Coordinates of N, CA and C in Angstrom, one line a residue:
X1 N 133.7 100.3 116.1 CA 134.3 101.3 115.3 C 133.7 102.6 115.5
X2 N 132.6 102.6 115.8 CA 131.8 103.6 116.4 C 131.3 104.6 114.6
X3 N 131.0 104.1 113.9 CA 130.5 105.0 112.5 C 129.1 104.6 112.9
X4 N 128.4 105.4 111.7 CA 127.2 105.7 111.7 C 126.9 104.8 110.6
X5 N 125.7 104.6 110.4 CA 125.4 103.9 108.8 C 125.4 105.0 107.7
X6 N 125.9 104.7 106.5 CA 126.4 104.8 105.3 C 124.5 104.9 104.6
X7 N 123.6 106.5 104.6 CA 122.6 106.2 104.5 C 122.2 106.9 102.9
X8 N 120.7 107.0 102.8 CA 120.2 107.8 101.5 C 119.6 108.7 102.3
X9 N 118.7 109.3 101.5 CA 117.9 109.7 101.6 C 116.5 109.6 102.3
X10 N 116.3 108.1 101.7 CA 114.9 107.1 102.2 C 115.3 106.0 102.4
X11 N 116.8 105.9 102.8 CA 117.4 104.2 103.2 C 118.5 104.4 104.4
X12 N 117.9 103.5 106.0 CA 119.5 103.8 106.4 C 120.6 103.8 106.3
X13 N 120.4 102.4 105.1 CA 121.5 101.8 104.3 C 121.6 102.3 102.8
X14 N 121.8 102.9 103.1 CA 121.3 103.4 101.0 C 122.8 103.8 100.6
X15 N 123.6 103.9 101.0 CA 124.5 104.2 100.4 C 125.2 102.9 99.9
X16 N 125.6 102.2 99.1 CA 125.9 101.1 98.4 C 127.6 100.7 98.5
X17 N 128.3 102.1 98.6 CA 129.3 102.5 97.5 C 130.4 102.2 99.1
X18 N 129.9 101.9 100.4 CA 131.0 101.7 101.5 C 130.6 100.8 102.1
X19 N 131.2 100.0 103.2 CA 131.2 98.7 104.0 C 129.8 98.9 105.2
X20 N 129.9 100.4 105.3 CA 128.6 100.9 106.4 C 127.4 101.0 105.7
X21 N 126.9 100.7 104.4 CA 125.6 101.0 103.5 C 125.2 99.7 103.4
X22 N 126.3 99.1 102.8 CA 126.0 97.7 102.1 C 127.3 96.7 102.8
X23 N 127.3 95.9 103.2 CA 128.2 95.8 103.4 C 128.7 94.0 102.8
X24 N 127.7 94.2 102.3 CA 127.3 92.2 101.9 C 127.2 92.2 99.8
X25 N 128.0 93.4 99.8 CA 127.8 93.6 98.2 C 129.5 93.4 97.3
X26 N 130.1 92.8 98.4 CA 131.4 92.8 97.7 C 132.4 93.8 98.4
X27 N 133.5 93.9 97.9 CA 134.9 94.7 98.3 C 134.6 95.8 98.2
X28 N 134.5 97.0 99.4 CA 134.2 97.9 99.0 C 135.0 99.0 100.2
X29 N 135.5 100.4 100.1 CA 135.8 100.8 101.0 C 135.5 102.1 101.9
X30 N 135.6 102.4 102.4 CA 135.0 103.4 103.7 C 135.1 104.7 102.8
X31 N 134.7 105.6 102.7 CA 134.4 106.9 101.9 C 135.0 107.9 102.5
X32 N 135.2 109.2 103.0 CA 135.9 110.3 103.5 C 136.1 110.7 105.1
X33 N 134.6 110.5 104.6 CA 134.4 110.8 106.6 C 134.6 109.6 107.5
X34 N 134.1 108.9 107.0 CA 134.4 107.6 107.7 C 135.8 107.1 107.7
X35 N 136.7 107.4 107.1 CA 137.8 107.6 106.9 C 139.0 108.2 107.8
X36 N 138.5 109.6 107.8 CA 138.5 110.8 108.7 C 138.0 110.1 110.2
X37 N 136.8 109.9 110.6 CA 136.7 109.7 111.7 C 137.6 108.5 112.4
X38 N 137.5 107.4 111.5 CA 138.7 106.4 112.0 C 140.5 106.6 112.1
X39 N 140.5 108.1 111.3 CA 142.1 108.7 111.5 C 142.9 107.7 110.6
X40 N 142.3 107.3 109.6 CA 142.7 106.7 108.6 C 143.2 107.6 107.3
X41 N 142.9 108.9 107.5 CA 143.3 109.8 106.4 C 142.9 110.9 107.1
X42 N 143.1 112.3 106.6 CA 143.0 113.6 106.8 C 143.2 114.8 105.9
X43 N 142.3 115.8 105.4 CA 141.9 116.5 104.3 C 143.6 117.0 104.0
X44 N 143.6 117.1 102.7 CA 144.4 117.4 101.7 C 144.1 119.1 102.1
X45 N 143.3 119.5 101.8 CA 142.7 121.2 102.5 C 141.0 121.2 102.9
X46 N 141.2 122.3 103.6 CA 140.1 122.9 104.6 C 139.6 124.0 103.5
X47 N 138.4 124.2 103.2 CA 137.8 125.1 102.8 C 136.7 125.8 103.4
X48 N 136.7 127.1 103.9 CA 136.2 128.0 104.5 C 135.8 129.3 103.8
X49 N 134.9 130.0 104.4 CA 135.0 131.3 104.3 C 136.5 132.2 103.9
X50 N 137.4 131.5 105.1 CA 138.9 132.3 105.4 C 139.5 132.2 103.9
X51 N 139.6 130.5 103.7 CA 140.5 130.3 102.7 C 139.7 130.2 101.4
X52 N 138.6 130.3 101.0 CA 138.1 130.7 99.9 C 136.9 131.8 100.2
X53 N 137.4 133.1 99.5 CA 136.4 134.1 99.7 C 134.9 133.8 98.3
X54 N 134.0 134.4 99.1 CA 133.2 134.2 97.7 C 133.2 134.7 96.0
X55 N 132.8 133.7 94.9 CA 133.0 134.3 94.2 C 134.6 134.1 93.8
X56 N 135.1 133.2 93.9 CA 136.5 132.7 93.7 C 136.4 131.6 93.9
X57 N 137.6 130.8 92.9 CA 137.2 129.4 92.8 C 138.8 128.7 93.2
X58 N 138.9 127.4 93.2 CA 140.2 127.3 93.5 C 140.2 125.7 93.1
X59 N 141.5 125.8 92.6 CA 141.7 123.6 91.6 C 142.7 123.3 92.8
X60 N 142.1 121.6 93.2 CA 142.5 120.5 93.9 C 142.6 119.9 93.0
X61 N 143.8 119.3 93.2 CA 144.4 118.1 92.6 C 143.7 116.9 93.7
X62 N 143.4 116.1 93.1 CA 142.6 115.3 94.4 C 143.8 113.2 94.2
X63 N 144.3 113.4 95.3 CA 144.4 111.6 94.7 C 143.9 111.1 95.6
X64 N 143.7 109.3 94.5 CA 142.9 108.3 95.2 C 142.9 108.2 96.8
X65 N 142.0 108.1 96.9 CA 141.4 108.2 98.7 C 142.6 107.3 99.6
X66 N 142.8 106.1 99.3 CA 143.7 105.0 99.8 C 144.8 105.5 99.3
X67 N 145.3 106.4 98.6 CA 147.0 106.4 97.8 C 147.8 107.1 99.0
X68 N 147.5 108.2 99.5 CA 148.2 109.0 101.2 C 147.3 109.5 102.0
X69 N 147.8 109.9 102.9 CA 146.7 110.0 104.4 C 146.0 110.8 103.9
X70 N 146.9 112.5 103.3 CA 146.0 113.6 103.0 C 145.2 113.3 101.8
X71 N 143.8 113.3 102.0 CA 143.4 112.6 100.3 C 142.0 113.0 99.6
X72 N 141.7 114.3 100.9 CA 140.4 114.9 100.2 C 140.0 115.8 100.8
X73 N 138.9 116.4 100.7 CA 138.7 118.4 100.5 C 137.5 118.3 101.4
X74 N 138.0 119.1 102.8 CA 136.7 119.2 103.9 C 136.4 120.7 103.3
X75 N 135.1 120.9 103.0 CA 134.3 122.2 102.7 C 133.4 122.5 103.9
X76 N 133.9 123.4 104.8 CA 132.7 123.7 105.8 C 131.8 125.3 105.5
X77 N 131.2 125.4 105.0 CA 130.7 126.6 104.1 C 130.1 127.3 105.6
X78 N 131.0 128.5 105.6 CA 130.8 129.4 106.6 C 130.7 130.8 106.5
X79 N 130.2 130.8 105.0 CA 130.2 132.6 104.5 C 128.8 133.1 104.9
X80 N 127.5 132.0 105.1 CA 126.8 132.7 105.7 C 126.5 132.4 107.4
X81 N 127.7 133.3 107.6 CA 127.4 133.3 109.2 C 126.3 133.4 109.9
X82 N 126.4 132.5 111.1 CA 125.0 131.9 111.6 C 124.0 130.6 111.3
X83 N 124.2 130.3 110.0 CA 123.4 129.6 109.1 C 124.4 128.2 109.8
X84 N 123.1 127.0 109.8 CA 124.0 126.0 110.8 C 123.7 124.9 109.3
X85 N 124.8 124.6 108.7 CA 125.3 123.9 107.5 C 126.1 122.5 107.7
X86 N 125.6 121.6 106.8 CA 126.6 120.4 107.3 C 127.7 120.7 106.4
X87 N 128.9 119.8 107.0 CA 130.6 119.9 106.4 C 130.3 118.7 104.9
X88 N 130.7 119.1 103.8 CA 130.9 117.9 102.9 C 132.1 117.7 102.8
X89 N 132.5 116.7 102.3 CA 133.8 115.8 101.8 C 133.7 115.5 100.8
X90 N 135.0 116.0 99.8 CA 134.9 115.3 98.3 C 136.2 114.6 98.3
X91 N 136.0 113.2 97.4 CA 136.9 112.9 97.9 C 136.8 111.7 96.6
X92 N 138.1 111.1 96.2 CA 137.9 110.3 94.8 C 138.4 108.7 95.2
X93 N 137.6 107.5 95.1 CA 138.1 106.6 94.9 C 137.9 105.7 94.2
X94 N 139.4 105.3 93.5 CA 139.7 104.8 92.3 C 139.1 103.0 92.2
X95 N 138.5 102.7 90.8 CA 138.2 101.5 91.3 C 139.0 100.3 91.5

């Protein structure tokens, strides 16, 4: 499948909450990016510098991660240009 482990902070495996952390903990399912990278879903919206200026806020309606493809909010924070930042995903799934 080619994903990465599902890690913490101080654990490769530390994330609990997807099949790549833990994967021996019960029914559990793949989280945003992992999601995303298997082309299993694709951001509801893109958030940028472009489409949110600073100092402005903006409401997502967010649904469950598994309910349609589009199902969660890539933030690539690019307002301070130059500055090399990771992309987060927010993204909700229901239990």
């Amino acid at each position: 499948m080619g994903l990465a482990h599902s890690a913490s902070p101080t654990d490769e495996y530390g994330d609990g909450s997807t099949p790549m952390g833990n994967p021996w903990a019960g029914p559990r399912c793949y989280n945003a990016p992992q999601q995303w990278q298997l082309g299993w879903s694709r951001p509801l919206q893109d958030i940028t510098a472009t489409t949110l200026a600073p100092g402005s806020w903006l409401t997502v309606q967010l649904p469950g991660l598994v309910l349609q493809s589009a199902s969660f909010v890539r933030v690539t924070p690019t307002w301070n240009a130059g500055a090399t930042t990771p992309t987060y995903f927010i993204s909700y799934r229901p239990a």
